[in-house]
Coordinates of C-alpha atoms and ligand atoms in Angstrom, one line a residue:
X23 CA -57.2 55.2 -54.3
X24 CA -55.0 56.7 -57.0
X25 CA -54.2 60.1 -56.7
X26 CA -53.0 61.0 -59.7
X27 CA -56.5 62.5 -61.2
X28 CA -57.3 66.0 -61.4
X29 CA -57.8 67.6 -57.0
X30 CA -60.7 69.7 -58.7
X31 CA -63.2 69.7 -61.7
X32 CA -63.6 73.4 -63.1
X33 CA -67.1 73.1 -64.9
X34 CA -69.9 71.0 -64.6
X35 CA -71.4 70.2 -68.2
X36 CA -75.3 69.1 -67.3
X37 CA -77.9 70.6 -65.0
X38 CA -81.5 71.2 -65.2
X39 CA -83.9 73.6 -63.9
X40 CA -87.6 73.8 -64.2
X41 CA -87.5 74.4 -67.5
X42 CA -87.7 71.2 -67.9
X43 CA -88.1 68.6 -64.5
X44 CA -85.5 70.2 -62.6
X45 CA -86.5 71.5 -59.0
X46 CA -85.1 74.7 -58.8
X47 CA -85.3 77.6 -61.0
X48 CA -82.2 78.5 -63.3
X49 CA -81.0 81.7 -61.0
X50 CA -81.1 78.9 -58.5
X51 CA -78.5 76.9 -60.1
X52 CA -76.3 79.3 -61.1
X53 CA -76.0 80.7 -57.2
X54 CA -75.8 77.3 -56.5
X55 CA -72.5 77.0 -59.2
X56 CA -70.9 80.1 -58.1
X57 CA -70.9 78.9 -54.5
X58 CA -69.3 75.5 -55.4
X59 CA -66.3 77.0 -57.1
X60 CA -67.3 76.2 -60.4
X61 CA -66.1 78.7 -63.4
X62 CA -68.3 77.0 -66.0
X63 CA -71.9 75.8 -65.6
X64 CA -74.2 74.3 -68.6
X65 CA -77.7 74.1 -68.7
X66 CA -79.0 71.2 -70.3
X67 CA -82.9 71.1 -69.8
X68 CA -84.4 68.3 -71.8
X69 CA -85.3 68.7 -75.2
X70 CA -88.2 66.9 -76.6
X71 CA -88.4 68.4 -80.2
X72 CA -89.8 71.2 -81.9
X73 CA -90.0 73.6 -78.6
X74 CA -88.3 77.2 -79.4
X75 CA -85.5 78.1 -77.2
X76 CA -84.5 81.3 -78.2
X77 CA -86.1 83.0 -75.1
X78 CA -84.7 80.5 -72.9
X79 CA -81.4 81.2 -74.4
X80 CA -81.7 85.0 -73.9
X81 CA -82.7 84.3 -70.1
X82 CA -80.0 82.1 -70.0
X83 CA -77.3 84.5 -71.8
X84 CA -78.9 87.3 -68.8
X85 CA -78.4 85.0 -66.1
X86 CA -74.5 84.4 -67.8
X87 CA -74.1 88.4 -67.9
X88 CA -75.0 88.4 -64.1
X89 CA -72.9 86.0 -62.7
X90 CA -68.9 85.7 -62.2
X91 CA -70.0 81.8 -63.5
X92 CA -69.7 80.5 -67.0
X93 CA -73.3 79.7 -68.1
X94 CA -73.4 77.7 -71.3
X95 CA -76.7 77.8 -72.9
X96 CA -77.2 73.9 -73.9
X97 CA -80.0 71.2 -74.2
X98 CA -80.5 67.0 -72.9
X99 CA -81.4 65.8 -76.2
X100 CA -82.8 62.2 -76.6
X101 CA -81.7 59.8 -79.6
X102 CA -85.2 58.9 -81.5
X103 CA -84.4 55.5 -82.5
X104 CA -81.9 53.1 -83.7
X105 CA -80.5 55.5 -86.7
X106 CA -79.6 58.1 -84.2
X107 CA -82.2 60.5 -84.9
X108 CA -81.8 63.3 -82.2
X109 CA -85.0 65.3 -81.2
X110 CA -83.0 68.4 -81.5
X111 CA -83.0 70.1 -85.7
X112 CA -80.0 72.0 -87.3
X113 CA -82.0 75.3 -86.6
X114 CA -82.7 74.9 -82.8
X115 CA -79.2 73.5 -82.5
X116 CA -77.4 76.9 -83.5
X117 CA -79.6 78.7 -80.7
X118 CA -77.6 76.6 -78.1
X119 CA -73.4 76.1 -77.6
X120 CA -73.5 72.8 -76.2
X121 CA -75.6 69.2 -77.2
X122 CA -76.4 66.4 -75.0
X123 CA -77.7 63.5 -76.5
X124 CA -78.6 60.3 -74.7
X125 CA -81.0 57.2 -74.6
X126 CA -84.3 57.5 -72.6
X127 CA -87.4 55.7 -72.3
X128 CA -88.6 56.9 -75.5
X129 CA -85.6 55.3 -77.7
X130 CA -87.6 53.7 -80.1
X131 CA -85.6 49.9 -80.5
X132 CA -83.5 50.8 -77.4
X133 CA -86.1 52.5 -74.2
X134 CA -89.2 50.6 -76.3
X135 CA -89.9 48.1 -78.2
X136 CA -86.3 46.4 -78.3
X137 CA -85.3 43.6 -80.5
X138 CA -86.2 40.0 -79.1
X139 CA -82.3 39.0 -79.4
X140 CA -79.2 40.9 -77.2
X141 CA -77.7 40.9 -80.2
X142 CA -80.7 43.0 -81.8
X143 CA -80.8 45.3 -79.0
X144 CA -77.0 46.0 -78.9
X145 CA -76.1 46.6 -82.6
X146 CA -79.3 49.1 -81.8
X147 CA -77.3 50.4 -79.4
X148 CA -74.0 50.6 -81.5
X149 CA -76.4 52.6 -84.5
X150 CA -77.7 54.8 -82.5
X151 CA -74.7 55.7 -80.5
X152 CA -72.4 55.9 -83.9
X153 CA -75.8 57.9 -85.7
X154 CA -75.5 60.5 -83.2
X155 CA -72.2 60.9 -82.9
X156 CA -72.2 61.9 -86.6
X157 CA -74.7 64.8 -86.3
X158 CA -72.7 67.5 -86.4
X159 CA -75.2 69.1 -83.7
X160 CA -74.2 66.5 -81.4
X161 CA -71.5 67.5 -78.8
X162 CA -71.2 64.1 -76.4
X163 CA -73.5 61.5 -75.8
X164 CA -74.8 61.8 -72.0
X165 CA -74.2 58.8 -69.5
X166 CA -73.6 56.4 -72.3
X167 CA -74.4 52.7 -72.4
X168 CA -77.2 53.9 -69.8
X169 CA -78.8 50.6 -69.8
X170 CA -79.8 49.1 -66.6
X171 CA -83.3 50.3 -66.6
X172 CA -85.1 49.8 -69.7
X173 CA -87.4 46.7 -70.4
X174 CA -84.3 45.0 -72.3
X175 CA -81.2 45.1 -70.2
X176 CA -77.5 45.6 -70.8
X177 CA -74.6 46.1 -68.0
X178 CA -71.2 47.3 -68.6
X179 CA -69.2 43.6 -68.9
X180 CA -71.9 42.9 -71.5
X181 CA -70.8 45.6 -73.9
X182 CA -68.7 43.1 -76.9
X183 CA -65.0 44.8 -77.1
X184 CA -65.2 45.2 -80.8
X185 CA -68.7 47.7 -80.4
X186 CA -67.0 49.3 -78.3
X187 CA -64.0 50.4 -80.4
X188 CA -66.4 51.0 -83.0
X189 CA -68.4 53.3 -81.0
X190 CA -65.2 54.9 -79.7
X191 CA -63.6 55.0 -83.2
X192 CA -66.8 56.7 -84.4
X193 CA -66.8 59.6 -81.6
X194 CA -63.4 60.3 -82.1
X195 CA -64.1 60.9 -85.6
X196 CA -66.4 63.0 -85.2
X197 CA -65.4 65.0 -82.0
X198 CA -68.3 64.2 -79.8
X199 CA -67.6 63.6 -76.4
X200 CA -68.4 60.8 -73.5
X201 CA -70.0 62.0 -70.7
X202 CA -68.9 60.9 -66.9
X203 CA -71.7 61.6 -65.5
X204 CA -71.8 61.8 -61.4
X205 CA -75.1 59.5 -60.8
X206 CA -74.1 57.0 -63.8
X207 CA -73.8 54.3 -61.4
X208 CA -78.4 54.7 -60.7
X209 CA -78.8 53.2 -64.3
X210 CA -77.8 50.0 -63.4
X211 CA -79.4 49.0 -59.9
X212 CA -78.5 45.2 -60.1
X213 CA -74.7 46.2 -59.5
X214 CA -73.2 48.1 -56.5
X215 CA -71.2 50.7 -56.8
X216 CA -68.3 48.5 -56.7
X217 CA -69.5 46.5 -59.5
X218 CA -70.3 49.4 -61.3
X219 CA -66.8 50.6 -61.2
X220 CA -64.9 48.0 -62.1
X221 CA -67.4 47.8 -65.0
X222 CA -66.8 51.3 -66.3
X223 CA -63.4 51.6 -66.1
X224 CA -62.7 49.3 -69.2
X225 CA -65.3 50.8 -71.4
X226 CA -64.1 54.5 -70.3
X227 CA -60.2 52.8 -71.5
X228 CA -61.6 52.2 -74.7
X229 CA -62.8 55.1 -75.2
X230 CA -59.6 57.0 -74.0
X231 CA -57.4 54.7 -76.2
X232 CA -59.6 55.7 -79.1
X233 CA -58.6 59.4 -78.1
X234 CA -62.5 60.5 -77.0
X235 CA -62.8 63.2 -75.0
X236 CA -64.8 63.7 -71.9
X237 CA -66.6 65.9 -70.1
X238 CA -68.1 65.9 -66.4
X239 CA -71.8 66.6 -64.9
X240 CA -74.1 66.2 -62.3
X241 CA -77.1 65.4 -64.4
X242 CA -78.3 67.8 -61.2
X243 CA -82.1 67.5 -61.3
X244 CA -81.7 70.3 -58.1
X245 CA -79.5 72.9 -57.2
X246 CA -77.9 71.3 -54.3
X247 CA -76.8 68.7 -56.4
X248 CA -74.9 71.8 -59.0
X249 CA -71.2 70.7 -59.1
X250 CA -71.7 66.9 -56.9
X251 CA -69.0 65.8 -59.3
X252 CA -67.5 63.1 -56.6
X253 CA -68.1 60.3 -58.2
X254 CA -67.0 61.3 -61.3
X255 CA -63.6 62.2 -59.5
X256 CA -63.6 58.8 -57.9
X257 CA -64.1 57.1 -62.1
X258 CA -61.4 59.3 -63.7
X259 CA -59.1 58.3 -60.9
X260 CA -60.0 54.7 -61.0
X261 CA -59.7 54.9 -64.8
X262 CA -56.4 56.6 -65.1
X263 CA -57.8 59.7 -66.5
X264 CA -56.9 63.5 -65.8
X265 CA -57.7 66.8 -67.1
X266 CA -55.9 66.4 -70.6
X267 CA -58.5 64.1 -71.2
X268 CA -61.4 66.2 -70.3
X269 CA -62.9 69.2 -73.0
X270 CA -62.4 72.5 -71.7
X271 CA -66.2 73.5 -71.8
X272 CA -65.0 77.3 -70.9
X273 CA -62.9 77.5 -74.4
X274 CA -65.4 76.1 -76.4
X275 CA -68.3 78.0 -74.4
X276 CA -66.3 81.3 -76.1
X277 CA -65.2 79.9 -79.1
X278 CA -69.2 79.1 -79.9
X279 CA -70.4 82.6 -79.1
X280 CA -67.8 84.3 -82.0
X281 CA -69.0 81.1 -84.1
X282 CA -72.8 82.7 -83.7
X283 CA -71.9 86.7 -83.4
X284 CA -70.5 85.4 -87.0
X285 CA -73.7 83.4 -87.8
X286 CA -70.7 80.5 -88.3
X287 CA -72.5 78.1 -85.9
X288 CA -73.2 74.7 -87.5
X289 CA -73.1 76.6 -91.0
Ligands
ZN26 ZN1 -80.0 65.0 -67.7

């Protein structure tokens, strides 16, 4: 194995807690960070639409002032449909310093009721990745081209070259990132983890030749799972990437809380 990748990943950018269907409370997870050696930890509890978060932002920005640990107030938004709708608004979106969006089970023309065609279903796939990559409240998509699971199917070495650039030319554009996420590999069960990575590592190519950025998390659903970044580790080395090509969640973490002390964010 290549061992010219980063030795260790500073921040992990997406972890829930029970606020949403995570296991273990947010104090929890931030222990669970400092012990790890992380410096930067976001929370990214799912975010259905229309539920207030400015309390869970305070008891996330008291949890932050209490530990030597970064901890980035963010939401796991899904993508509505095939326009790249996200369930997250403009006004919510300030509240936070950091977006996931993703596709889920409730992706209208993606997660339900796809198109009859794979040629339906993927230029939904291409809309709604592109859609959400242009709202500005949108900071990376989360495990993209998760697709493995949902009642239409779609594995990495299906994924047409030219989408792809035009996905990746689309993020670059607009600055929003691609996710490596740790557990990536559970969204398609009909590959092994072999298979899975020699999948990836083309699509993650296009996306670094396009110049997208990337950024690294768990997806942890429990705090013992805070930091797993291994696998990740094991695609940027397979891939060719190091840590010029990840974000540095710390810098915009800080750069986000002057944008809001200024009421600048997403003005
Ligand atoms: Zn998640």
């Amino acid at each position: 194995m290549p061992t010219h990748g980063p030795k260790r990943l500073p921040y992990d950018a997406h972890v829930h807690t029970t606020n949403s269907d995570g296991h273990n409370p947010l104090a929890s997870c931030v222990r669970a960070a400092e012990a790890v050696g992380l410096s930067c930890v976001a929370i990214t509890d799912h975010y259905w639409g229309g539920e207030p978060l400015a309390e869970w932002v305070k008891a996330i920005a008291q949890a932050d002032a209490a530990s030597p640990v970064t901890v980035v107030p963010g939401v796991e938004a899904v993508i509505s449909d095939a326009s790249g709708r996200v369930s997250i608004d403009r006004e919510q979106g300030q509240l936070v310093r950091w977006v996931l969006a993703d596709f889920g089970a409730r992706t209208e023309g993606i997660g339900i009721n796809p198109p009859a065609t794979i040629e339906g279903f993927l230029h939904n796939v291409e809309t709604a990745m592109c859609g959400a990559a242009r709202n500005p409240v949108v900071d990376a998509i989360a495990h993209p081209f998760n697709l493995g699971r949902f009642p239409a199917r779609a594995n990495p070495e299906d994924l047409p070259r030219d989408l792809l650039v035009r996905v990746a030319d689309t993020m670059a554009a607009n600055g929003c990132s691609y996710e490596i996420m740790n557990q990536a590999f559970w969204w398609h069960p009909d590959l092994s983890v072999v298979e899975y990575v020699a999948q990836i590592v083309p699509v993650l190519h296009v996306f670094a030749d396009a110049g997208v950025n990337f950024v690294v998390g768990s997806d942890a659903h429990s705090c013992g799972a805070v930091g797993n970044l291994g696998f990740c580790k094991r695609l940027m080395d397979a891939a060719g990437l190091g840590m010029e090509h990840l974000i540095d969640l710390q810098e915009l973490n800080d750069r986000r809380r002057r944008e809001q002390a200024r009421g600048q964010r997403l003005a």
